[in-house]
Amino acid sequence: DTGVSQNPRHKITKRGQNVTFRCDPISEHNRLYWYRQTLGQGPEFLTYFQNEAQLEKSRLLSDRFSAERPKGSFSTLEIQRTEQGDSAMYLCASSLIIVVAANTEAFFGQGTRLTVV
Amino acid sequence: GQQLNQSPQSMFIQEGEDVSMNCTSSSIFNTWLWYKQDPGEGPVLLIALYKAGELTSNGRLTAQFGITRKDSFLNISASIPSDVGIYFCAGLFTGNTPLVFGKGTRLSVIA
């Protein structure tokens, strides 16, 4: 296992189109996060899964965004009717949560850079 | 909501110099993580801190978890050109809360 893998690395789409990104976490990791990062900013939390359950969604995740992790392994993030403001780097991270404690490290993928034209 | 303030926002240093950057929070965190991000790549974990007062090293990097649990700092000794990048601090309150990131410190090393 070489770490968290994200596909595609880059996506250019026309405004109004739908896009879907995929994240494959580190194989034994049960926690998966999605973040969004715009230029000059730190990553901003979007949502996370514990196994297949989506436990939290931020206010940044509008109705046009949906994320799934159907079998508790890979995850997809779909953006419907894309807008220019959706242009950003979308980052996925995974971690292993054994007990509900703060001793956890999150490892990131290389990200998917979305450009909406 | 929780916010992390990183300083400085950017630094220009000579190769070989030591670097220090810090991160402060309005809230308590129980874990501090430091990441480095190169252009077009995802953040790479450098150091993880789990206890107040903890001092941890990773090669030329040293990080400390502040006693108040509201701050952390990262030092880089004898900087080299490949240290160039953006350094992010991230705080975690519990295992059921997401990582909260600062806005980053952009480091430039002049050879």
Short mmCIF file of C-alpha atoms in Angstrom, two decimals:
data_model
loop_
_atom_site.label_atom_id
_atom_site.label_comp_id
_atom_site.label_asym_id
_atom_site.label_seq_id
_atom_site.Cartn_x
_atom_site.Cartn_y
_atom_site.Cartn_z
CA ASP A 1 0.00 0.00 0.00
CA THR A 2 1.55 3.26 -1.12
CA GLY A 3 -0.70 5.65 0.78
CA VAL A 4 -3.86 7.58 0.00
CA SER A 5 -4.63 7.69 -3.71
CA GLN A 6 -6.84 10.24 -5.43
CA ASN A 7 -8.13 10.28 -9.00
CA PRO A 8 -8.08 12.19 -11.17
CA ARG A 9 -5.20 14.50 -10.28
CA HIS A 10 -6.61 17.29 -12.42
CA LYS A 11 -10.08 17.98 -13.77
CA ILE A 12 -11.19 20.84 -15.99
CA THR A 13 -14.92 21.11 -16.48
CA LYS A 14 -17.42 23.55 -17.86
CA ARG A 15 -19.72 25.37 -15.49
CA GLY A 16 -22.90 23.41 -14.94
CA GLN A 17 -21.34 19.99 -15.49
CA ASN A 18 -21.18 17.27 -12.84
CA VAL A 19 -17.85 15.91 -11.65
CA THR A 20 -16.90 12.95 -9.48
CA PHE A 21 -13.65 12.37 -7.63
CA ARG A 22 -12.41 9.14 -6.12
CA CYS A 23 -10.31 8.51 -3.04
CA ASP A 24 -8.70 5.21 -2.06
CA PRO A 25 -7.52 5.41 1.57
CA ILE A 26 -4.72 3.47 3.21
CA SER A 27 -6.11 -0.05 3.28
CA GLU A 28 -6.59 -0.63 7.02
CA HIS A 29 -7.81 2.90 7.76
CA ASN A 30 -11.41 3.19 8.91
CA ARG A 31 -11.68 6.99 8.92
CA LEU A 32 -11.82 9.01 5.68
CA TYR A 33 -11.97 12.79 5.35
CA TRP A 34 -12.62 15.19 2.50
CA TYR A 35 -11.15 18.69 2.57
CA ARG A 36 -11.16 21.59 0.14
CA GLN A 37 -8.24 23.96 -0.30
CA THR A 38 -8.22 27.23 -2.18
CA LEU A 39 -5.15 29.26 -3.08
CA GLY A 40 -3.40 30.73 -0.07
CA GLN A 41 -5.59 28.94 2.44
CA GLY A 42 -5.28 25.89 4.61
CA PRO A 43 -7.44 22.84 3.96
CA GLU A 44 -11.07 23.32 4.99
CA PHE A 45 -13.10 20.39 6.30
CA LEU A 46 -15.98 19.14 4.16
CA THR A 47 -17.06 15.77 5.54
CA TYR A 48 -15.82 12.54 7.06
CA PHE A 49 -16.72 8.86 7.23
CA GLN A 50 -16.18 6.24 9.87
CA ASN A 51 -16.24 3.02 7.82
CA GLU A 52 -19.29 3.52 5.57
CA ALA A 53 -21.12 5.96 7.84
CA GLN A 54 -20.95 9.66 7.04
CA LEU A 55 -20.66 11.21 10.50
CA GLU A 56 -20.31 14.92 9.89
CA LYS A 57 -20.76 17.45 7.11
CA SER A 58 -19.60 21.04 7.24
CA ARG A 59 -21.64 24.02 6.13
CA LEU A 60 -19.29 24.26 3.16
CA LEU A 61 -20.91 21.12 1.77
CA SER A 62 -23.84 22.57 -0.14
CA ASP A 63 -26.70 20.51 -1.56
CA ARG A 64 -24.75 20.21 -4.80
CA PHE A 65 -22.09 18.14 -3.06
CA SER A 66 -22.51 14.52 -2.12
CA ALA A 67 -20.02 12.03 -0.77
CA GLU A 68 -20.27 8.28 -0.39
CA ARG A 69 -18.21 5.47 0.99
CA PRO A 70 -20.42 2.51 0.12
CA LYS A 71 -18.31 -0.39 1.37
CA GLY A 72 -16.19 1.42 3.88
CA SER A 73 -13.22 1.39 1.54
CA PHE A 74 -12.94 3.92 -1.30
CA SER A 75 -14.98 7.12 -1.33
CA THR A 76 -16.39 9.36 -4.02
CA LEU A 77 -17.15 13.06 -3.91
CA GLU A 78 -19.59 14.35 -6.51
CA ILE A 79 -20.28 17.96 -7.33
CA GLN A 80 -23.39 18.64 -9.36
CA ARG A 81 -23.94 21.73 -11.52
CA THR A 82 -20.42 22.99 -10.91
CA GLU A 83 -19.82 26.70 -10.39
CA GLN A 84 -16.64 28.70 -10.83
CA GLY A 85 -16.42 29.05 -7.06
CA ASP A 86 -15.99 25.29 -6.82
CA SER A 87 -12.52 25.60 -8.36
CA ALA A 88 -10.14 24.32 -5.70
CA MET A 89 -7.92 21.44 -4.66
CA TYR A 90 -10.00 18.63 -3.16
CA LEU A 91 -8.02 16.62 -0.65
CA CYS A 92 -8.77 13.25 0.86
CA ALA A 93 -7.17 11.98 4.06
CA SER A 94 -7.44 8.76 6.03
CA SER A 95 -6.62 7.62 9.52
CA LEU A 96 -7.02 4.62 11.79
CA ILE A 97 -9.29 5.20 14.77
CA ILE A 98 -9.01 2.36 17.31
CA VAL A 99 -10.59 4.12 20.24
CA VAL A 100 -12.26 7.51 20.33
CA ALA A 101 -9.18 9.37 21.39
CA ALA A 102 -7.13 12.15 19.96
CA ASN A 103 -4.05 10.02 19.28
CA THR A 104 -4.52 9.80 15.55
CA GLU A 105 -2.56 10.81 12.51
CA ALA A 106 -4.24 11.71 9.24
CA PHE A 107 -2.47 11.05 5.95
CA PHE A 108 -3.39 12.96 2.84
CA GLY A 109 -3.55 12.05 -0.81
CA GLN A 110 -2.09 14.20 -3.56
CA GLY A 111 -5.42 15.90 -4.19
CA THR A 112 -7.61 16.54 -7.20
CA ARG A 113 -7.34 20.02 -8.63
CA LEU A 114 -10.67 21.13 -10.09
CA THR A 115 -10.91 24.03 -12.49
CA VAL A 116 -14.38 25.17 -13.53
CA VAL A 117 -14.40 27.31 -16.67
CA GLY B 1 -15.82 27.91 15.61
CA GLN B 2 -12.27 26.86 16.22
CA GLN B 3 -9.60 28.91 14.47
CA LEU B 4 -5.85 28.48 14.21
CA ASN B 5 -3.57 31.44 13.70
CA GLN B 6 -0.21 30.71 12.15
CA SER B 7 2.69 33.10 12.11
CA PRO B 8 4.54 34.32 10.29
CA GLN B 9 2.55 34.11 7.06
CA SER B 10 5.78 33.94 5.07
CA MET B 11 9.51 33.86 5.66
CA PHE B 12 12.59 34.36 3.52
CA ILE B 13 15.75 32.90 5.04
CA GLN B 14 19.29 32.11 4.02
CA GLU B 15 20.29 28.50 3.57
CA GLY B 16 21.75 27.20 6.82
CA GLU B 17 19.67 29.42 9.08
CA ASP B 18 17.27 28.12 11.70
CA VAL B 19 13.54 28.73 11.32
CA SER B 20 10.79 29.05 13.87
CA MET B 21 7.06 29.25 13.28
CA ASN B 22 4.10 28.93 15.59
CA CYS B 23 0.43 28.30 15.77
CA THR B 24 -2.09 29.56 18.33
CA SER B 25 -5.68 28.66 18.94
CA SER B 26 -8.67 30.15 20.67
CA SER B 27 -9.61 26.64 21.80
CA ILE B 28 -7.89 23.72 23.41
CA PHE B 29 -6.64 20.89 21.25
CA ASN B 30 -5.55 17.44 22.35
CA THR B 31 -3.44 16.71 19.30
CA TRP B 32 -1.26 18.97 17.19
CA LEU B 33 0.01 17.92 13.78
CA TRP B 34 2.47 19.70 11.52
CA TYR B 35 2.35 19.22 7.74
CA LYS B 36 4.43 20.41 4.78
CA GLN B 37 2.86 20.99 1.40
CA ASP B 38 4.68 21.38 -1.90
CA PRO B 39 2.97 23.10 -4.86
CA GLY B 40 0.32 20.92 -6.45
CA GLU B 41 0.67 18.18 -3.86
CA GLY B 42 -1.19 17.12 -0.75
CA PRO B 43 0.10 17.90 2.76
CA VAL B 44 2.70 15.50 4.12
CA LEU B 45 2.72 14.76 7.83
CA LEU B 46 5.94 15.86 9.57
CA ILE B 47 5.34 15.58 13.29
CA ALA B 48 2.48 14.57 15.59
CA LEU B 49 2.16 15.80 19.19
CA TYR B 50 -0.18 14.20 21.71
CA LYS B 51 0.63 15.57 25.17
CA ALA B 52 0.83 19.07 26.57
CA GLY B 53 4.48 20.04 26.94
CA GLU B 54 5.65 17.29 24.60
CA LEU B 55 8.75 18.06 22.55
CA THR B 56 9.28 15.84 19.51
CA SER B 57 11.99 15.79 16.85
CA ASN B 58 12.09 14.42 13.34
CA GLY B 59 15.56 14.96 11.90
CA ARG B 60 16.16 18.71 11.69
CA LEU B 61 12.57 19.41 12.73
CA THR B 62 11.48 19.94 16.33
CA ALA B 63 7.95 20.68 17.46
CA GLN B 64 6.41 21.36 20.84
CA PHE B 65 2.90 21.07 22.20
CA GLY B 66 2.23 24.12 24.36
CA ILE B 67 1.44 23.70 28.03
CA THR B 68 -1.87 25.54 27.69
CA ARG B 69 -2.83 23.18 24.81
CA LYS B 70 -3.65 26.28 22.78
CA ASP B 71 -0.38 26.60 20.91
CA SER B 72 2.42 24.76 19.18
CA PHE B 73 5.64 25.68 17.47
CA LEU B 74 7.84 24.14 14.81
CA ASN B 75 11.57 24.72 14.47
CA ILE B 76 13.71 23.78 11.49
CA SER B 77 17.44 23.80 12.04
CA ALA B 78 20.09 24.41 9.37
CA SER B 79 17.59 24.99 6.57
CA ILE B 80 18.26 23.59 3.10
CA PRO B 81 16.66 24.43 -0.26
CA SER B 82 14.28 21.44 -0.13
CA ASP B 83 12.69 22.89 3.02
CA VAL B 84 10.89 25.35 0.74
CA GLY B 85 7.14 24.92 0.92
CA ILE B 86 4.10 25.76 2.99
CA TYR B 87 3.95 24.50 6.56
CA PHE B 88 0.56 23.93 8.14
CA CYS B 89 -0.35 23.29 11.73
CA ALA B 90 -3.49 21.31 12.43
CA GLY B 91 -5.32 20.72 15.69
CA LEU B 92 -7.57 17.90 16.75
CA PHE B 93 -9.84 18.04 19.77
CA THR B 94 -11.07 14.43 19.89
CA GLY B 95 -11.14 11.43 17.58
CA ASN B 96 -14.69 12.42 16.63
CA THR B 97 -13.84 15.91 15.45
CA PRO B 98 -12.12 16.87 12.19
CA LEU B 99 -8.66 18.35 11.92
CA VAL B 100 -8.67 22.15 11.91
CA PHE B 101 -5.91 23.78 9.88
CA GLY B 102 -4.09 27.08 10.05
CA LYS B 103 -3.54 29.16 6.92
CA GLY B 104 0.07 28.12 6.64
CA THR B 105 3.55 29.62 6.74
CA ARG B 106 5.25 29.91 3.37
CA LEU B 107 8.98 29.27 3.67
CA SER B 108 11.47 30.40 1.04
CA VAL B 109 15.15 29.48 1.34
CA ILE B 110 17.74 31.57 -0.43
CA ALA B 111 20.82 29.62 -1.39
#
